[in-house]
């Protein structure tokens, strides 16, 4: 990582951090109260290309910066920590996280079902560890959410065309008009009944692409207590452990 600064059209100077990420496919930027502006640089993108792209995002930065600055004044930054364990209520697993430091520059992972997740390599790098944990959770979610979605399909008789696991920052799931469902891998950290509700919610969108009375009536057919679950899930994204939201 290295820090530099950017001059906005209104004269303000903004410090930002460039984070090289060989696993990233696209350039992206994120504004947060604790880290400020962080720009991800994928492999194959040189400094000139990255700077051109950053300059093209001036309007977005200028629009969102005041909100982030206000938030930074309200809440002090929290130190990012790696977890000693991870609870996966959606599947009933609790795993110990074991860190073994070696001279390797990368980190390998070894998963033992219902027991542990072993990270070996450059585990002294907290942010790198968080990224590896996120990548593991995505793979874990891809398998288990697929199974749970199939179960929900059999239960409801509702069908989808395809599904993908993503890392949305505000949504637990979405469904396109073609019946393509996107599910948030962070669902694995939520209670099983919340996950089931989310899957059924998105499956119901394959019939009703809205939140009309007909839609909610269909949801209620399979989840009679949906109003309670829906209310309980509000704000859940912000309550997730820090490592899963680390950029």
GROMACS .gro file of C-alpha atoms in nm:
model
  247
    1UNK     CA    1   0.000   0.000   0.000
    2UNK     CA    2   0.106   0.359  -0.048
    3UNK     CA    3  -0.057   0.694   0.020
    4UNK     CA    4  -0.092   0.994  -0.208
    5UNK     CA    5  -0.331   1.285  -0.251
    6UNK     CA    6  -0.584   1.413  -0.501
    7UNK     CA    7  -0.694   1.768  -0.581
    8UNK     CA    8  -1.073   1.803  -0.623
    9UNK     CA    9  -1.227   2.063  -0.859
   10UNK     CA   10  -1.342   2.273  -0.560
   11UNK     CA   11  -0.983   2.304  -0.436
   12UNK     CA   12  -0.998   2.047  -0.158
   13UNK     CA   13  -0.709   1.802  -0.126
   14UNK     CA   14  -0.798   1.440  -0.049
   15UNK     CA   15  -0.551   1.181   0.073
   16UNK     CA   16  -0.606   0.831  -0.058
   17UNK     CA   17  -0.445   0.491  -0.032
   18UNK     CA   18  -0.363   0.266  -0.327
   19UNK     CA   19  -0.398  -0.101  -0.241
   20UNK     CA   20  -0.251  -0.345  -0.498
   21UNK     CA   21  -0.460  -0.662  -0.515
   22UNK     CA   22  -0.351  -0.934  -0.762
   23UNK     CA   23  -0.682  -1.114  -0.716
   24UNK     CA   24  -0.897  -0.814  -0.809
   25UNK     CA   25  -1.049  -0.807  -1.158
   26UNK     CA   26  -1.151  -0.442  -1.165
   27UNK     CA   27  -1.036  -0.106  -1.032
   28UNK     CA   28  -1.257   0.009  -0.748
   29UNK     CA   29  -1.265   0.268  -0.475
   30UNK     CA   30  -1.420   0.277  -0.132
   31UNK     CA   31  -1.479   0.567   0.107
   32UNK     CA   32  -1.508   0.491   0.478
   33UNK     CA   33  -1.487   0.685   0.801
   34UNK     CA   34  -1.192   0.486   0.935
   35UNK     CA   35  -0.974   0.444   0.623
   36UNK     CA   36  -1.076   0.737   0.405
   37UNK     CA   37  -1.046   0.678   0.030
   38UNK     CA   38  -0.895   0.341  -0.066
   39UNK     CA   39  -0.836   0.254  -0.432
   40UNK     CA   40  -0.785  -0.109  -0.539
   41UNK     CA   41  -0.526  -0.164  -0.814
   42UNK     CA   42  -0.560  -0.500  -0.996
   43UNK     CA   43  -0.265  -0.677  -1.154
   44UNK     CA   44  -0.200  -0.546  -1.506
   45UNK     CA   45  -0.317  -0.192  -1.431
   46UNK     CA   46  -0.025   0.051  -1.421
   47UNK     CA   47  -0.001   0.371  -1.217
   48UNK     CA   48  -0.092   0.597  -1.513
   49UNK     CA   49  -0.407   0.397  -1.596
   50UNK     CA   50  -0.508   0.394  -1.230
   51UNK     CA   51  -0.462   0.769  -1.197
   52UNK     CA   52  -0.667   0.834  -1.512
   53UNK     CA   53  -0.950   0.625  -1.370
   54UNK     CA   54  -0.933   0.798  -1.031
   55UNK     CA   55  -0.954   1.138  -1.203
   56UNK     CA   56  -1.263   1.018  -1.393
   57UNK     CA   57  -1.434   0.951  -1.057
   58UNK     CA   58  -1.394   1.309  -0.925
   59UNK     CA   59  -1.768   1.378  -0.918
   60UNK     CA   60  -1.840   1.060  -0.720
   61UNK     CA   61  -1.567   1.144  -0.468
   62UNK     CA   62  -1.683   1.505  -0.429
   63UNK     CA   63  -2.043   1.391  -0.375
   64UNK     CA   64  -1.971   1.124  -0.113
   65UNK     CA   65  -1.679   1.282   0.073
   66UNK     CA   66  -1.887   1.520   0.295
   67UNK     CA   67  -2.100   1.229   0.424
   68UNK     CA   68  -1.793   1.025   0.512
   69UNK     CA   69  -1.619   1.321   0.677
   70UNK     CA   70  -1.928   1.384   0.891
   71UNK     CA   71  -1.941   1.017   0.992
   72UNK     CA   72  -1.570   1.022   1.082
   73UNK     CA   73  -1.636   1.306   1.328
   74UNK     CA   74  -1.919   1.114   1.493
   75UNK     CA   75  -1.744   0.778   1.546
   76UNK     CA   76  -1.375   0.710   1.613
   77UNK     CA   77  -1.193   0.459   1.393
   78UNK     CA   78  -1.185   0.101   1.515
   79UNK     CA   79  -0.876  -0.115   1.489
   80UNK     CA   80  -0.917  -0.403   1.248
   81UNK     CA   81  -0.860  -0.740   1.414
   82UNK     CA   82  -0.848  -1.095   1.284
   83UNK     CA   83  -1.094  -1.338   1.447
   84UNK     CA   84  -1.004  -1.635   1.668
   85UNK     CA   85  -1.312  -1.818   1.545
   86UNK     CA   86  -1.603  -1.780   1.307
   87UNK     CA   87  -1.963  -1.879   1.375
   88UNK     CA   88  -2.170  -1.992   1.077
   89UNK     CA   89  -2.529  -2.015   1.208
   90UNK     CA   90  -2.666  -2.083   0.860
   91UNK     CA   91  -2.498  -2.425   0.864
   92UNK     CA   92  -2.449  -2.474   1.237
   93UNK     CA   93  -2.069  -2.472   1.216
   94UNK     CA   94  -1.827  -2.294   1.448
   95UNK     CA   95  -1.465  -2.297   1.331
   96UNK     CA   96  -1.146  -2.212   1.517
   97UNK     CA   97  -0.916  -1.990   1.309
   98UNK     CA   98  -0.554  -2.100   1.343
   99UNK     CA   99  -0.277  -1.872   1.213
  100UNK     CA  100   0.067  -2.015   1.129
  101UNK     CA  101   0.333  -1.768   1.019
  102UNK     CA  102   0.589  -1.869   0.755
  103UNK     CA  103   0.823  -1.685   0.519
  104UNK     CA  104   0.576  -1.721   0.231
  105UNK     CA  105   0.442  -1.398   0.081
  106UNK     CA  106   0.100  -1.549   0.026
  107UNK     CA  107  -0.148  -1.724   0.256
  108UNK     CA  108  -0.280  -2.076   0.206
  109UNK     CA  109  -0.592  -2.200   0.380
  110UNK     CA  110  -0.699  -2.543   0.497
  111UNK     CA  111  -1.058  -2.610   0.603
  112UNK     CA  112  -1.157  -2.889   0.839
  113UNK     CA  113  -1.535  -2.925   0.852
  114UNK     CA  114  -1.688  -2.861   1.195
  115UNK     CA  115  -1.344  -2.798   1.341
  116UNK     CA  116  -1.108  -2.531   1.210
  117UNK     CA  117  -0.974  -2.311   0.933
  118UNK     CA  118  -0.594  -2.297   0.915
  119UNK     CA  119  -0.423  -1.995   0.754
  120UNK     CA  120  -0.054  -2.041   0.677
  121UNK     CA  121   0.191  -1.785   0.541
  122UNK     CA  122   0.203  -1.405   0.573
  123UNK     CA  123  -0.051  -1.401   0.856
  124UNK     CA  124   0.111  -1.098   1.019
  125UNK     CA  125  -0.066  -0.885   0.758
  126UNK     CA  126  -0.408  -0.826   0.914
  127UNK     CA  127  -0.575  -0.685   0.603
  128UNK     CA  128  -0.441  -0.971   0.390
  129UNK     CA  129  -0.578  -1.223   0.641
  130UNK     CA  130  -0.919  -1.055   0.627
  131UNK     CA  131  -0.919  -1.075   0.246
  132UNK     CA  132  -0.828  -1.445   0.257
  133UNK     CA  133  -1.104  -1.510   0.512
  134UNK     CA  134  -1.352  -1.327   0.290
  135UNK     CA  135  -1.245  -1.531  -0.014
  136UNK     CA  136  -1.285  -1.852   0.185
  137UNK     CA  137  -1.630  -1.748   0.306
  138UNK     CA  138  -1.736  -1.671  -0.052
  139UNK     CA  139  -1.637  -2.022  -0.162
  140UNK     CA  140  -1.809  -2.171   0.142
  141UNK     CA  141  -2.124  -1.968   0.072
  142UNK     CA  142  -2.123  -2.060  -0.297
  143UNK     CA  143  -2.160  -2.427  -0.206
  144UNK     CA  144  -2.393  -2.402   0.093
  145UNK     CA  145  -2.621  -2.126  -0.037
  146UNK     CA  146  -2.659  -2.329  -0.356
  147UNK     CA  147  -2.780  -2.627  -0.155
  148UNK     CA  148  -3.012  -2.414   0.058
  149UNK     CA  149  -3.155  -2.244  -0.252
  150UNK     CA  150  -3.230  -2.583  -0.403
  151UNK     CA  151  -3.411  -2.683  -0.084
  152UNK     CA  152  -3.614  -2.360  -0.091
  153UNK     CA  153  -3.702  -2.428  -0.456
  154UNK     CA  154  -3.831  -2.775  -0.372
  155UNK     CA  155  -4.023  -2.638  -0.074
  156UNK     CA  156  -4.193  -2.354  -0.260
  157UNK     CA  157  -4.219  -2.488  -0.614
  158UNK     CA  158  -4.067  -2.159  -0.734
  159UNK     CA  159  -3.780  -2.178  -0.982
  160UNK     CA  160  -3.487  -1.958  -1.078
  161UNK     CA  161  -3.266  -1.949  -1.385
  162UNK     CA  162  -2.922  -1.911  -1.224
  163UNK     CA  163  -2.763  -1.783  -0.908
  164UNK     CA  164  -2.438  -1.611  -0.811
  165UNK     CA  165  -2.270  -1.530  -0.481
  166UNK     CA  166  -2.153  -1.170  -0.445
  167UNK     CA  167  -2.040  -0.930  -0.171
  168UNK     CA  168  -2.301  -0.656  -0.177
  169UNK     CA  169  -2.262  -0.381   0.083
  170UNK     CA  170  -2.631  -0.303   0.134
  171UNK     CA  171  -2.833  -0.598   0.001
  172UNK     CA  172  -2.865  -0.957   0.113
  173UNK     CA  173  -2.995  -1.065  -0.225
  174UNK     CA  174  -3.153  -0.961  -0.553
  175UNK     CA  175  -3.341  -1.116  -0.843
  176UNK     CA  176  -3.346  -1.005  -1.207
  177UNK     CA  177  -3.643  -1.017  -1.445
  178UNK     CA  178  -3.482  -1.326  -1.603
  179UNK     CA  179  -3.485  -1.513  -1.275
  180UNK     CA  180  -3.114  -1.470  -1.201
  181UNK     CA  181  -3.060  -1.456  -0.826
  182UNK     CA  182  -2.765  -1.288  -0.653
  183UNK     CA  183  -2.697  -1.382  -0.291
  184UNK     CA  184  -2.465  -1.212  -0.045
  185UNK     CA  185  -2.197  -1.447   0.089
  186UNK     CA  186  -2.224  -1.271   0.428
  187UNK     CA  187  -2.558  -1.448   0.472
  188UNK     CA  188  -2.356  -1.738   0.613
  189UNK     CA  189  -2.301  -1.532   0.928
  190UNK     CA  190  -2.674  -1.485   0.990
  191UNK     CA  191  -2.926  -1.711   1.167
  192UNK     CA  192  -3.062  -1.995   0.953
  193UNK     CA  193  -3.418  -1.860   0.960
  194UNK     CA  194  -3.298  -1.525   0.825
  195UNK     CA  195  -3.119  -1.702   0.541
  196UNK     CA  196  -3.427  -1.908   0.457
  197UNK     CA  197  -3.639  -1.592   0.451
  198UNK     CA  198  -3.393  -1.421   0.216
  199UNK     CA  199  -3.389  -1.715  -0.026
  200UNK     CA  200  -3.768  -1.736  -0.032
  201UNK     CA  201  -3.794  -1.357  -0.066
  202UNK     CA  202  -3.579  -1.368  -0.382
  203UNK     CA  203  -3.759  -1.674  -0.520
  204UNK     CA  204  -4.090  -1.491  -0.481
  205UNK     CA  205  -3.947  -1.215  -0.700
  206UNK     CA  206  -3.935  -1.466  -0.986
  207UNK     CA  207  -4.316  -1.438  -0.979
  208UNK     CA  208  -4.365  -1.081  -0.857
  209UNK     CA  209  -4.088  -0.833  -0.952
  210UNK     CA  210  -4.206  -0.576  -0.698
  211UNK     CA  211  -4.305  -0.542  -0.335
  212UNK     CA  212  -4.677  -0.535  -0.397
  213UNK     CA  213  -4.944  -0.690  -0.176
  214UNK     CA  214  -4.938  -0.996  -0.400
  215UNK     CA  215  -4.564  -1.031  -0.345
  216UNK     CA  216  -4.587  -1.013   0.034
  217UNK     CA  217  -4.884  -1.249   0.035
  218UNK     CA  218  -4.670  -1.502  -0.152
  219UNK     CA  219  -4.383  -1.458   0.093
  220UNK     CA  220  -4.623  -1.498   0.385
  221UNK     CA  221  -4.745  -1.828   0.241
  222UNK     CA  222  -4.400  -1.977   0.308
  223UNK     CA  223  -4.277  -1.752   0.592
  224UNK     CA  224  -4.580  -1.655   0.805
  225UNK     CA  225  -4.354  -1.463   1.046
  226UNK     CA  226  -4.181  -1.269   0.766
  227UNK     CA  227  -4.260  -0.927   0.918
  228UNK     CA  228  -4.071  -1.013   1.235
  229UNK     CA  229  -3.774  -1.157   1.045
  230UNK     CA  230  -3.768  -0.861   0.807
  231UNK     CA  231  -3.762  -0.617   1.100
  232UNK     CA  232  -3.493  -0.815   1.285
  233UNK     CA  233  -3.266  -0.807   0.980
  234UNK     CA  234  -3.262  -0.428   0.957
  235UNK     CA  235  -2.917  -0.301   1.046
  236UNK     CA  236  -2.770  -0.653   1.051
  237UNK     CA  237  -2.509  -0.565   0.787
  238UNK     CA  238  -2.354  -0.303   1.015
  239UNK     CA  239  -2.340  -0.550   1.305
  240UNK     CA  240  -2.129  -0.806   1.120
  241UNK     CA  241  -1.772  -0.865   1.246
  242UNK     CA  242  -1.519  -0.613   1.115
  243UNK     CA  243  -1.309  -0.861   0.916
  244UNK     CA  244  -1.594  -0.947   0.680
  245UNK     CA  245  -1.646  -0.581   0.582
  246UNK     CA  246  -1.276  -0.494   0.556
  247UNK     CA  247  -1.178  -0.344   0.222
   0.00000   0.00000   0.00000
